[in-house]
Amino acid sequence: MKQIMKEAKFSISNESDTQAFGKRLAALIQKGDVIGLSGDLGAGKTFLSHEICRALGVPESQPVNSPTFTIINEYHCDRFPVYHMDLYRLSEPDELYDLGLWEYYDGDGVCLVEWFDKFHDLWPEEALMLRIHLLEGEARLIEARGHGRGAEILEKL
Ligand code: ADP
Ligand code: MG
């Protein structure tokens, strides 16, 4: 079955715009959703993830930091667990299987995956992908592409 696909671009002028984008996105997220974040170091993948988590209701008592060294950070809000991952330090597909990444992708939690594009062929069919382009100063361009559930989110974003 062919998935519905949708693409959109969002212009971001400053950090508040990214925060507002994160809030709008969080309001559309449901359990089981998978969101990939890509873009150069410093683009704002972790910054946006933090905003999404707070808007989902992850309490301040659970710090939302870069998972570069932990690979997976797990947080909890009332509705579902949130798995915040960073594939930056992984190099072999075997490492993804060892981590049980597919169980997270297919599970009922919400996955926020930084550097998902390192393993583009090992990525779920239904997902929302956000590529953050660094522009001048605080300006960013977010290129979004969604398949299936990801397209549904994008439709409303
Ligand atoms: P990444 O995870 O993509 O490597 P981070 O989120 O860790 O990047 O860092 C992004 C940095 O850029 C933060 O220090 C943040 O304060 C800064 N920044 C400036 N403008 C923006 C913006 N519009 N959106 C997100 N982060 C921004
Ligand atoms: Mg990061």
XYZ file of N, CA and C and ligand atoms in Angstrom:
499
model
N 0.849 -1.203 0.000
C 0.000 0.000 0.000
C 0.882 1.250 0.000
N 0.542 2.185 -0.874
C 1.360 3.390 -0.936
C 0.952 4.352 0.179
N 1.962 4.845 0.896
C 1.714 5.782 1.986
C 1.431 7.164 1.420
N 0.576 7.897 2.116
C 0.401 9.302 1.766
C 1.666 10.039 2.187
N 2.146 10.939 1.315
C 3.350 11.701 1.640
C 3.035 13.186 1.559
N 3.621 13.949 2.466
C 3.410 15.390 2.427
C 4.703 16.102 2.803
N 4.934 17.248 2.159
C 6.135 18.037 2.458
C 5.746 19.474 2.763
N 6.527 20.122 3.595
C 6.281 21.539 3.892
C 7.564 22.174 4.402
N 7.621 23.496 4.317
C 8.778 24.221 4.844
C 8.302 25.255 5.843
N 9.095 25.456 6.892
C 8.749 26.420 7.928
C 9.916 27.367 8.134
N 9.644 28.654 8.033
C 10.690 29.655 8.262
C 10.729 30.030 9.726
N 11.910 29.971 10.290
C 12.108 30.260 11.711
C 13.031 31.469 11.811
N 12.619 32.499 12.562
C 13.463 33.696 12.689
C 14.345 33.652 13.921
N 13.854 33.011 14.984
C 14.611 33.029 16.243
C 14.196 31.840 17.120
N 14.805 31.784 18.296
C 14.531 30.655 19.193
C 13.056 30.565 19.576
N 12.402 31.721 19.752
C 10.971 31.676 20.126
C 10.144 31.021 19.038
N 10.517 31.239 17.792
C 9.786 30.584 16.695
C 9.947 29.063 16.780
N 11.159 28.627 17.104
C 11.392 27.180 17.235
C 10.564 26.636 18.392
N 10.494 27.417 19.481
C 9.691 26.980 20.632
C 8.216 26.885 20.262
N 7.740 27.878 19.511
C 6.332 27.874 19.098
C 6.059 26.693 18.156
N 7.012 26.424 17.273
C 6.885 25.282 16.351
C 6.809 23.975 17.149
N 7.682 23.859 18.153
C 7.694 22.661 19.006
C 6.368 22.469 19.732
N 5.777 23.562 20.190
C 4.489 23.485 20.906
C 3.375 23.033 19.963
N 3.363 23.625 18.758
C 2.325 23.242 17.788
C 2.453 21.764 17.425
N 3.686 21.350 17.226
C 3.926 19.959 16.863
C 3.506 19.026 18.003
N 3.894 19.374 19.217
C 3.587 18.514 20.368
C 2.078 18.311 20.515
N 1.316 19.347 20.188
C -0.142 19.256 20.330
C -0.732 18.218 19.371
N 0.028 17.860 18.334
C -0.481 16.910 17.336
C 0.063 15.495 17.535
N 1.041 15.372 18.414
C 1.703 14.081 18.603
C 0.818 13.120 19.392
N 0.784 11.874 18.899
C 0.036 10.821 19.588
C 0.971 9.671 19.915
N 0.499 8.788 20.773
C 1.378 7.688 21.162
C 1.733 6.837 19.932
N 2.980 6.411 19.887
C 3.452 5.607 18.763
C 4.093 6.419 17.653
N 4.002 7.739 17.715
C 4.576 8.565 16.643
C 6.106 8.573 16.680
N 6.680 8.647 15.486
C 8.143 8.685 15.359
C 8.525 9.949 14.591
N 9.407 10.718 15.193
C 9.825 11.980 14.587
C 11.343 12.006 14.467
N 11.824 12.194 13.260
C 13.263 12.239 13.022
C 13.729 13.672 12.877
N 14.905 13.945 13.422
C 15.464 15.295 13.336
C 16.843 15.204 12.711
N 17.075 16.013 11.693
C 18.409 16.040 11.109
C 18.845 17.479 10.921
N 20.103 17.660 10.589
C 20.665 19.000 10.463
C 22.018 19.030 11.141
N 22.852 19.979 10.722
C 24.223 20.054 11.247
C 24.254 20.248 12.764
N 25.408 20.013 13.335
C 25.616 20.279 14.765
C 25.247 21.724 15.056
N 24.465 21.943 16.093
C 24.079 23.297 16.457
C 22.843 23.803 15.723
N 22.247 22.967 14.875
C 21.060 23.400 14.125
C 19.877 23.635 15.066
N 19.785 22.788 16.099
C 18.685 22.956 17.050
C 17.854 21.700 17.263
N 18.409 20.555 16.936
C 17.663 19.297 17.090
C 17.331 19.042 18.569
N 18.336 19.236 19.426
C 18.103 19.005 20.855
C 17.222 20.101 21.443
N 17.455 21.318 21.013
C 16.649 22.464 21.462
C 15.171 22.207 21.153
N 14.889 21.787 19.929
C 13.505 21.513 19.519
C 12.946 20.311 20.292
N 13.764 19.281 20.472
C 13.312 18.092 21.222
C 12.910 18.494 22.641
N 13.722 19.352 23.244
C 13.438 19.832 24.602
C 12.067 20.512 24.641
N 11.826 21.363 23.673
C 10.564 22.098 23.627
C 9.381 21.154 23.435
N 9.549 20.186 22.540
C 8.482 19.212 22.294
C 8.181 18.442 23.590
N 9.234 17.998 24.263
C 9.044 17.215 25.496
C 8.317 18.022 26.562
N 8.729 19.256 26.751
C 8.061 20.094 27.758
C 6.595 20.298 27.385
N 6.340 20.529 26.106
C 4.953 20.755 25.670
C 4.122 19.476 25.782
N 4.788 18.321 25.693
C 4.061 17.052 25.864
C 3.738 16.814 27.337
N 4.421 17.568 28.195
C 4.157 17.422 29.621
C 5.243 16.679 30.380
N 6.417 16.513 29.766
C 7.535 15.932 30.520
C 7.927 16.966 31.577
N 7.846 16.605 32.871
C 8.074 17.606 33.913
C 9.528 18.070 33.989
N 9.696 19.282 34.505
C 11.031 19.893 34.643
C 11.981 18.996 35.438
N 11.415 18.136 36.286
C 12.262 17.250 37.096
C 12.998 16.233 36.223
N 12.569 16.068 34.967
C 13.269 15.172 34.044
C 14.021 16.024 33.022
N 15.337 16.148 33.197
C 16.091 17.001 32.280
C 16.069 16.440 30.851
N 15.863 17.314 29.891
C 15.889 16.897 28.485
C 17.193 17.420 27.882
N 18.176 16.533 27.832
C 19.499 16.893 27.335
C 19.824 16.100 26.081
N 20.955 16.440 25.498
C 21.378 15.721 24.306
C 21.684 14.265 24.628
N 21.104 13.330 23.877
C 21.399 11.920 24.122
C 22.632 11.424 23.360
N 23.512 12.340 22.945
C 24.658 11.915 22.132
C 25.457 10.809 22.829
N 25.645 10.924 24.138
C 26.471 9.934 24.829
C 25.690 8.779 25.429
N 24.424 9.047 25.760
C 23.594 7.981 26.324
C 22.898 7.170 25.219
N 22.842 7.740 24.018
C 22.133 7.194 22.845
C 20.611 7.261 23.013
N 20.098 6.777 24.136
C 18.644 6.881 24.362
C 18.371 7.480 25.739
N 17.634 8.556 25.778
C 17.113 9.101 27.036
C 15.626 8.777 27.076
N 15.158 8.357 28.225
C 13.734 8.032 28.344
C 13.086 9.004 29.314
N 12.015 9.608 28.884
C 11.258 10.525 29.736
C 9.823 10.030 29.827
N 9.087 10.597 30.762
C 7.680 10.193 30.882
C 6.776 11.389 31.051
N 5.703 11.398 30.250
C 4.630 12.346 30.506
C 3.412 11.493 30.860
N 2.272 12.097 31.094
C 1.104 11.331 31.547
C 0.662 10.278 30.534
N 0.823 10.614 29.237
C 0.195 9.785 28.215
C 1.052 8.637 27.696
N 2.361 8.829 27.662
C 3.239 7.799 27.072
C 4.692 8.086 27.438
N 5.560 7.075 27.273
C 6.983 7.356 27.432
C 7.506 8.074 26.187
N 8.505 8.869 26.365
C 9.138 9.552 25.229
C 10.585 9.070 25.164
N 10.974 8.540 24.004
C 12.343 8.071 23.800
C 13.069 9.080 22.932
N 14.053 9.710 23.527
C 14.828 10.741 22.824
C 16.170 10.115 22.491
N 16.426 9.960 21.198
C 17.612 9.197 20.780
C 18.513 10.050 19.907
N 19.747 9.621 19.844
C 20.724 10.293 18.995
C 21.604 9.214 18.355
N 21.507 9.104 17.049
C 22.236 8.034 16.351
C 23.625 8.484 15.894
N 24.027 9.679 16.285
C 25.274 10.280 15.807
C 26.483 9.371 15.991
N 26.569 8.736 17.163
C 27.769 7.963 17.459
C 27.696 6.514 16.967
N 26.580 6.147 16.371
C 26.467 4.775 15.874
C 26.964 4.710 14.428
N 27.587 3.595 14.086
C 28.067 3.513 12.707
C 27.593 2.271 11.970
N 27.270 1.211 12.696
C 26.877 -0.034 12.035
C 25.405 -0.333 12.276
N 24.721 -0.805 11.240
C 23.317 -1.193 11.433
C 23.148 -2.194 12.579
N 24.150 -3.059 12.782
C 24.063 -4.028 13.877
C 23.849 -3.365 15.226
N 24.446 -2.178 15.375
C 24.306 -1.469 16.649
C 22.846 -1.065 16.890
N 22.149 -0.755 15.800
C 20.728 -0.389 15.932
C 19.914 -1.595 16.388
N 20.253 -2.758 15.808
C 19.525 -3.974 16.196
C 19.844 -4.323 17.641
N 21.124 -4.179 18.033
C 21.508 -4.481 19.424
C 20.757 -3.594 20.411
N 20.533 -2.355 20.017
C 19.810 -1.425 20.892
C 18.311 -1.725 20.932
N 17.869 -2.525 19.974
C 16.439 -2.828 19.880
C 15.654 -1.628 19.370
N 16.286 -0.881 18.475
C 15.672 0.350 17.999
C 14.280 0.132 17.400
N 14.132 -1.003 16.721
C 12.831 -1.267 16.097
C 11.731 -1.457 17.115
N 12.089 -1.972 18.268
C 11.060 -2.130 19.300
C 10.573 -0.767 19.787
N 11.490 0.188 19.805
C 11.081 1.555 20.162
C 10.223 2.150 19.046
N 10.693 2.014 17.819
C 9.946 2.581 16.687
C 8.535 1.995 16.598
N 8.425 0.702 16.825
C 7.128 0.019 16.683
C 6.288 0.065 17.957
N 6.867 0.567 19.031
C 6.169 0.546 20.318
C 5.173 1.685 20.482
N 4.619 1.790 21.673
C 3.573 2.772 21.961
C 4.117 4.108 22.448
N 5.427 4.163 22.671
C 6.013 5.435 23.099
C 6.172 6.368 21.911
N 6.609 7.574 22.204
C 6.900 8.536 21.141
C 8.417 8.580 20.986
N 8.894 8.513 19.738
C 10.338 8.542 19.500
C 10.740 9.862 18.850
N 11.728 10.514 19.448
C 12.340 11.699 18.844
C 13.769 11.290 18.529
N 14.121 11.248 17.253
C 15.386 10.628 16.864
C 16.304 11.609 16.148
N 17.341 12.066 16.864
C 18.316 12.970 16.240
C 19.253 12.147 15.352
N 19.640 12.688 14.230
C 20.528 12.021 13.256
C 19.926 10.726 12.713
N 18.602 10.669 12.628
C 17.969 9.461 12.083
C 18.463 9.179 10.670
N 18.873 10.261 9.955
C 19.230 10.129 8.538
C 20.558 9.402 8.319
N 21.297 9.151 9.399
C 22.504 8.325 9.258
C 22.147 6.920 8.793
N 20.923 6.513 9.118
C 20.487 5.157 8.754
C 19.132 5.267 8.054
N 19.177 5.925 6.914
C 17.939 6.236 6.225
C 17.152 4.997 5.823
N 17.861 3.922 5.497
C 17.146 2.719 5.048
C 16.597 1.925 6.235
N 17.047 2.286 7.445
C 16.530 1.591 8.633
C 15.627 2.545 9.393
N 14.582 2.963 8.736
C 13.716 3.995 9.270
C 12.292 3.584 9.016
N 11.385 3.766 9.995
C 10.011 3.302 9.789
C 9.310 4.038 8.645
N 8.380 3.347 8.051
C 7.663 3.929 6.906
C 6.828 5.131 7.306
N 6.192 5.029 8.475
C 5.298 6.103 8.913
C 6.029 6.987 9.895
N 6.492 8.120 9.443
C 7.227 8.991 10.359
C 7.190 10.411 9.837
N 7.527 11.321 10.729
C 7.690 12.715 10.333
C 9.181 13.024 10.399
N 9.722 13.566 9.332
C 11.149 13.893 9.297
C 11.324 15.394 9.189
N 12.154 15.932 10.064
C 12.393 17.369 10.079
C 13.871 17.620 9.846
N 14.185 18.341 8.796
C 15.581 18.715 8.565
C 15.725 20.198 8.875
N 16.571 20.515 9.843
C 16.739 21.911 10.252
C 17.982 22.471 9.565
N 17.778 23.494 8.763
C 18.911 24.142 8.089
C 19.334 25.367 8.887
N 20.616 25.452 9.166
C 21.184 26.611 9.865
C 21.297 27.764 8.887
N 20.693 28.889 9.239
C 20.881 30.094 8.421
C 21.649 31.100 9.268
N 21.538 32.369 8.939
C 22.241 33.424 9.685
C 21.695 33.561 11.119
N 22.567 33.688 12.104
C 22.148 33.953 13.489
C 21.175 32.903 14.008
N 20.012 33.358 14.469
C 19.028 32.420 15.026
C 18.060 31.901 13.957
N 18.246 32.339 12.740
C 17.313 31.927 11.675
C 17.549 30.474 11.268
N 16.464 29.788 11.012
C 16.517 28.388 10.589
C 15.443 28.165 9.536
N 15.659 27.157 8.710
C 14.597 26.711 7.826
C 14.337 25.241 8.161
N 13.095 24.929 8.463
C 12.768 23.529 8.767
C 12.046 22.933 7.559
N 12.677 21.925 6.990
C 12.069 21.200 5.877
C 11.448 19.940 6.462
N 10.162 19.774 6.225
C 9.462 18.639 6.820
C 8.923 17.723 5.732
N 8.993 16.435 6.013
C 8.426 15.455 5.101
C 7.792 14.351 5.949
N 6.559 14.036 5.649
C 5.884 13.025 6.459
C 5.261 11.943 5.604
N 5.337 10.734 6.095
C 4.672 9.601 5.442
C 3.647 9.027 6.407
N 2.487 8.640 5.905
C 1.473 8.020 6.765
C 1.107 8.943 7.919
N 1.319 8.477 9.142
C 1.023 9.294 10.335
C 1.787 10.628 10.288
N 3.008 10.570 9.757
C 3.814 11.789 9.647
C 3.153 12.815 8.735
N 2.539 12.334 7.650
C 1.837 13.225 6.721
C 0.597 13.808 7.391
N -0.059 12.970 8.199
C -1.254 13.437 8.936
C -0.901 14.594 9.863
N 0.213 14.446 10.561
C 0.660 15.512 11.475
C 0.938 16.778 10.672
N 1.650 16.597 9.568
C 2.074 17.734 8.756
C 0.888 18.483 8.157
N -0.143 17.729 7.831
C -1.377 18.302 7.304
C -1.929 19.369 8.246
N -1.782 19.117 9.555
C -2.395 20.018 10.554
C -1.420 21.034 11.123
N -0.136 20.848 10.835
C 0.878 21.686 11.480
C 0.905 23.105 10.916
P 21.841 20.106 17.689
O 21.129 19.175 18.631
O 21.160 20.251 16.369
O 23.296 19.793 17.527
P 21.375 22.038 19.777
O 19.900 22.042 19.900
O 22.164 21.282 20.790
O 21.790 21.564 18.301
O 21.925 23.515 19.778
C 21.298 24.541 19.078
C 21.868 25.854 19.587
O 21.463 26.919 18.758
C 21.402 26.164 20.999
O 22.462 26.726 21.713
C 20.297 27.184 20.788
O 20.197 28.081 21.883
C 20.807 27.898 19.542
N 19.767 28.485 18.696
C 19.793 29.754 18.203
N 18.729 29.999 17.450
C 17.988 28.871 17.460
C 16.751 28.521 16.848
N 16.055 29.356 16.064
N 16.268 27.275 17.064
C 16.953 26.394 17.844
N 18.124 26.658 18.441
C 18.644 27.891 18.248
Mg 21.691 17.336 19.549
